[in-house]
Every structure is written in structure tokens, then in C-alpha cells.
């Protein structure tokens, strides 16, 4: 009965949005992204609570961000909202320095042409990543909840772990040695990136676009919330057909590469840094 009820409500939402589909339709969605990090995976078990608190505060600017998704029926542009950086707030030691080397610019998605264009800076060099949009196999769940004024429905998917996803790194389970990618900390512990990450999304058919924050899209309505590993992305404000016209323009500056090529470049540089740090300053946090 619950499944039938949710399907019925979903149909009502789609019918109610028919008038929006018949007109020029655009909008902006504001998101807050927060990533939690278990510092015990990076030598935190050897720190005092005061040291952990200090490092967590210094890394806050990298782990808590706000974004704006500007969208129309087929395109979107997703970029970080500009804000003042707190003096001394960009630290966090070695891990903070590595994460701070990735400066993400605008991300353009065209769901009609299946195209993704990402403006990305890495160690002072500008890249323009051009590729197809990542595909997730969404499973519709029989759950709904209210997010602000929008009735939202649950969908889940499983995405492959990314070797460069520092936020989801963890200490290896010693009972499971079959890892996708791993490295050692200074203390000799092995950390890994999970092979698979469960993604939970909440979307609303009341906003009839199959867009969402970051790499997430492909549901019958705007994605308002995402939970993936240690990261939560939550929509905090929505503007539909604002008086000032929404501008969606794909980024165009930087060295053009595919996503696979870019990840290879980053991985090579990461290995260089591991060797550099591994050869000197052992035991320092």
C-alpha cells in the first residue's frame, strides 16, 4: 500500500509540474556540503583531543563548503560560492596541504548531450576536463520525506570508489586485504579507499529537471539531498524562474584532458609527494 501511495503522489507531482514544463524554466539551488573525517586514519590516534580539535578547525574550510547549482531543462553549472577565507584556516598538516592543492572551478553538465566539462586547478596548473557524464544505476525506494516545501522521494545507487577521494579514505580492515588502492601512513598503518560507496539521494518531481549537485543527476526531479560515504550535500534554498536571468556557460580555459587522463596526472603527482614525504620527516604529523 505504501508503494502505491508514493507512486500516486509521484504522479500528482509530475502532473502538477506540467505547467512548468510548458514554459521557459530555469532556477538556482543552493547547497551545503559537509565531509566528516576520522583523523585516526591519519595518525590522529597519536594526538591529544586538543590537537585533533585544532586540526579539525583548520580543515573546516576544505570540509564544509557551499555551492550554487544554476539549471534549466537540459543544462546546469555547479560552482562553489565565494567566501572569505579565515586567516590560518587552510592548514591541516600534510593531508590538508594535499587536499588544498585541488581547486575545483565550475562544473557544467548537459544531460541532453551527456557532456560534462569541469574547470580544475591542480598545483597551480589549469585543466579543462571534458568527458561524458558519469552514469549511476538508481534504485527507486518506497520512502518519501518533506525537504522544505518539497515532497521528496528516496533513491539509492552504488558508485565505484575513487583512488583520489581523500574524504573517504579509511584504515584498512586487516581481515580484508583485497583493496582497490592503498598506501601507508608514517606509522606504518595501511589506509584504503572503499571499492564501493553507497549513495542515497532525495529528489523532488515538483522541480522537473534531472539535475543535481556535483556528479549526481538522472532522477525524475531535482536532487535536493545526497549522502555518499562521509559526505552529505543538502539543498538550503531554491529559486525558480528568478527575475535576474540564470546564466549557464560552460568553462573553456585550461589544458583539455579526459577524466581518466586527469586522474592519471594527479595520481602520478600524489606518488611523487608520498615518496618525498616518505623519505624525510618520518614520524612528524
XYZ file of C-alpha atoms in Angstrom:
285
model
C 0.000 0.000 0.000
C 2.852 2.356 0.845
C 4.422 1.743 -2.567
C 1.125 2.515 -4.336
C 0.646 5.699 -2.284
C 4.095 7.011 -3.083
C 3.642 6.227 -6.775
C 0.308 8.055 -6.752
C 1.846 11.125 -5.120
C 4.727 10.984 -7.588
C 2.254 11.061 -10.479
C 0.463 14.019 -8.917
C 3.751 15.906 -8.641
C 4.597 15.191 -12.263
C 1.154 16.355 -13.393
C 1.437 19.433 -11.216
C 4.742 20.329 -12.831
C 3.333 20.103 -16.374
C 2.745 23.862 -16.468
C 6.423 24.447 -15.634
C 7.498 22.149 -18.456
C 5.422 24.172 -20.915
C 7.264 27.415 -20.248
C 10.800 28.760 -20.092
C 12.099 27.090 -16.959
C 15.260 27.813 -15.008
C 16.389 28.187 -11.449
C 19.087 28.128 -8.794
C 19.584 25.675 -5.960
C 21.905 26.463 -3.043
C 23.657 23.532 -1.376
C 25.745 22.990 1.752
C 28.328 20.194 1.560
C 29.960 18.688 4.634
C 32.545 15.910 4.824
C 33.492 14.276 8.114
C 36.954 12.811 8.525
C 38.168 10.221 11.005
C 41.609 11.562 11.879
C 42.544 8.256 13.491
C 43.081 7.074 9.912
C 45.887 9.607 9.522
C 47.775 9.320 12.807
C 45.086 11.010 14.885
C 45.129 8.182 17.432
C 48.542 9.530 18.469
C 47.212 13.066 19.027
C 45.597 14.663 22.040
C 41.946 15.738 21.833
C 43.116 19.351 21.764
C 45.358 18.684 18.745
C 42.504 16.906 16.925
C 40.165 19.823 17.611
C 42.736 22.342 16.360
C 43.362 20.444 13.105
C 39.623 19.900 12.528
C 39.060 23.645 12.853
C 41.887 24.425 10.422
C 40.467 21.966 7.861
C 36.908 23.269 8.165
C 37.211 25.456 5.056
C 38.038 22.373 2.978
C 35.470 20.022 4.517
C 32.490 22.402 4.702
C 31.541 24.272 1.522
C 28.532 25.976 -0.057
C 27.627 25.698 -3.750
C 25.126 27.092 -6.231
C 23.579 24.954 -8.974
C 22.157 27.057 -11.822
C 19.951 24.982 -14.104
C 17.471 24.895 -16.951
C 15.750 21.955 -18.600
C 18.911 20.397 -20.095
C 21.974 22.219 -18.680
C 23.444 23.146 -15.324
C 26.511 24.832 -13.871
C 27.658 23.920 -10.354
C 30.242 26.054 -8.576
C 31.433 26.865 -5.102
C 30.049 30.018 -3.557
C 32.790 32.569 -2.986
C 33.551 33.405 0.625
C 36.296 34.952 2.701
C 38.932 32.521 3.960
C 39.676 32.665 7.676
C 43.376 33.503 8.330
C 45.230 30.308 9.174
C 42.182 28.266 8.180
C 43.731 26.455 5.245
C 46.033 24.191 7.197
C 45.507 20.711 8.497
C 49.035 19.408 8.125
C 50.141 17.127 5.308
C 46.657 15.910 4.414
C 45.336 19.461 4.430
C 48.155 20.557 2.144
C 47.371 17.787 -0.326
C 43.632 18.462 -0.343
C 44.286 22.179 -0.684
C 46.140 21.557 -3.951
C 42.832 20.694 -5.653
C 40.914 23.849 -6.534
C 37.659 22.953 -8.257
C 36.101 25.538 -10.528
C 32.783 25.410 -12.373
C 31.262 22.075 -13.372
C 28.996 22.092 -16.438
C 26.558 19.263 -17.200
C 24.461 18.867 -20.332
C 22.081 15.953 -19.835
C 20.826 16.102 -23.424
C 24.309 15.721 -24.940
C 25.604 13.621 -21.992
C 28.536 16.020 -21.618
C 30.481 17.083 -18.549
C 33.044 19.907 -18.532
C 34.989 20.597 -15.327
C 37.290 23.537 -14.645
C 40.000 22.211 -12.293
C 43.219 23.644 -10.909
C 45.881 21.289 -9.620
C 49.157 22.525 -8.127
C 48.807 25.868 -9.909
C 48.049 24.373 -13.338
C 44.655 24.845 -15.006
C 42.893 21.836 -16.535
C 39.668 21.559 -18.516
C 38.216 18.085 -18.009
C 35.880 17.058 -20.850
C 34.083 13.750 -20.644
C 30.705 12.047 -20.616
C 28.538 12.397 -17.512
C 29.031 9.543 -15.002
C 26.096 7.115 -15.017
C 24.618 5.695 -11.823
C 22.041 2.898 -11.763
C 19.415 4.376 -9.448
C 17.059 2.167 -7.485
C 13.766 3.842 -6.531
C 12.916 3.241 -2.870
C 9.471 3.287 -1.224
C 10.217 6.209 1.060
C 9.418 9.901 0.991
C 10.011 12.923 3.208
C 9.491 16.652 3.191
C 12.515 18.845 2.439
C 11.430 22.431 2.947
C 8.253 22.865 0.874
C 9.065 19.969 -1.447
C 7.890 16.378 -1.157
C 10.968 14.290 -1.905
C 11.496 10.640 -2.770
C 14.400 8.345 -1.984
C 16.696 6.645 -4.493
C 19.888 4.673 -3.914
C 22.860 3.666 -6.039
C 26.351 2.236 -5.681
C 29.300 4.101 -7.169
C 32.868 2.909 -7.551
C 35.407 4.258 -5.092
C 37.835 6.811 -6.481
C 41.526 6.430 -5.643
C 41.730 10.206 -5.171
C 38.764 10.513 -2.810
C 40.671 11.608 0.299
C 37.470 12.227 2.273
C 36.547 8.515 2.161
C 39.972 7.095 2.988
C 39.993 4.750 5.964
C 42.296 2.418 7.859
C 42.351 -0.973 6.177
C 40.356 -3.770 7.730
C 43.151 -6.256 8.298
C 40.723 -9.132 7.680
C 40.196 -7.893 4.112
C 43.386 -7.496 2.124
C 41.705 -7.238 -1.309
C 41.675 -3.459 -1.624
C 41.396 -1.323 -4.712
C 44.087 1.154 -3.742
C 46.096 1.647 -0.566
C 49.073 3.386 0.928
C 50.866 3.570 4.242
C 50.924 6.345 6.793
C 54.134 7.293 8.590
C 53.203 4.998 11.471
C 53.065 2.039 9.076
C 49.268 1.702 9.069
C 47.619 0.925 5.759
C 44.790 3.158 4.553
C 42.460 2.482 1.653
C 39.661 3.866 -0.487
C 36.491 1.707 -0.392
C 35.834 -0.188 -3.613
C 32.171 0.804 -3.499
C 30.278 3.682 -1.885
C 26.533 3.629 -1.218
C 24.799 6.799 -2.449
C 21.427 7.863 -1.053
C 19.627 10.694 -2.841
C 16.346 12.541 -2.269
C 14.713 14.153 -5.303
C 11.514 16.111 -5.911
C 9.327 15.729 -9.042
C 7.941 19.184 -8.219
C 11.052 20.591 -9.926
C 11.026 18.693 -13.261
C 14.727 18.555 -14.157
C 17.013 15.530 -13.868
C 19.844 17.606 -12.420
C 21.595 17.610 -9.060
C 24.710 18.737 -7.204
C 28.162 17.737 -8.451
C 28.284 14.443 -10.331
C 24.756 13.448 -9.287
C 21.851 13.540 -11.759
C 19.485 11.243 -13.653
C 16.405 11.163 -11.394
C 12.884 12.364 -12.321
C 13.243 15.602 -10.392
C 15.872 17.894 -8.892
C 18.099 16.152 -6.324
C 17.829 18.028 -3.012
C 19.952 15.820 -0.758
C 22.818 13.359 -1.218
C 24.583 11.125 1.295
C 27.669 9.363 -0.077
C 30.244 7.878 2.275
C 31.378 10.617 4.643
C 29.882 13.447 2.555
C 26.419 14.970 2.895
C 25.077 17.561 0.432
C 21.874 19.355 1.413
C 19.841 21.926 -0.511
C 19.177 25.001 1.635
C 17.437 27.359 -0.795
C 15.715 27.187 -4.196
C 14.908 29.975 -6.657
C 12.575 29.098 -9.528
C 12.494 31.449 -12.552
C 14.263 34.298 -10.702
C 13.880 37.849 -12.016
C 17.594 38.012 -12.865
C 18.205 35.565 -15.714
C 20.186 32.459 -14.842
C 23.474 32.323 -16.758
C 24.777 28.895 -17.733
C 28.059 28.973 -19.604
C 30.461 26.063 -19.924
C 34.043 26.758 -18.742
C 36.567 26.989 -21.564
C 40.029 27.722 -20.117
C 42.744 25.222 -19.301
C 44.547 22.230 -20.764
C 41.923 19.924 -22.221
C 42.033 16.369 -20.826
C 39.663 13.467 -20.218
C 38.758 12.496 -16.678
C 40.931 9.386 -16.956
C 43.928 11.439 -18.124
C 43.461 13.970 -15.329
C 43.258 11.256 -12.659
C 46.482 9.720 -14.027
C 48.242 13.111 -13.739
C 47.033 13.586 -10.169
C 47.965 10.059 -9.171
C 51.482 10.474 -10.537
C 51.938 13.722 -8.598
C 50.497 12.131 -5.468
C 53.005 9.291 -5.694
C 55.819 11.839 -6.026
C 54.641 13.564 -2.862
C 54.358 10.268 -0.983
C 57.951 9.431 -1.885
C 59.107 12.910 -0.964
C 57.402 12.898 2.415
C 58.264 9.241 3.000
C 61.960 9.932 2.538
C 62.160 12.718 5.059
C 60.406 13.897 8.155
C 59.179 10.446 9.202
C 57.199 10.498 12.406
C 56.138 14.120 12.056
C 52.407 14.961 11.761
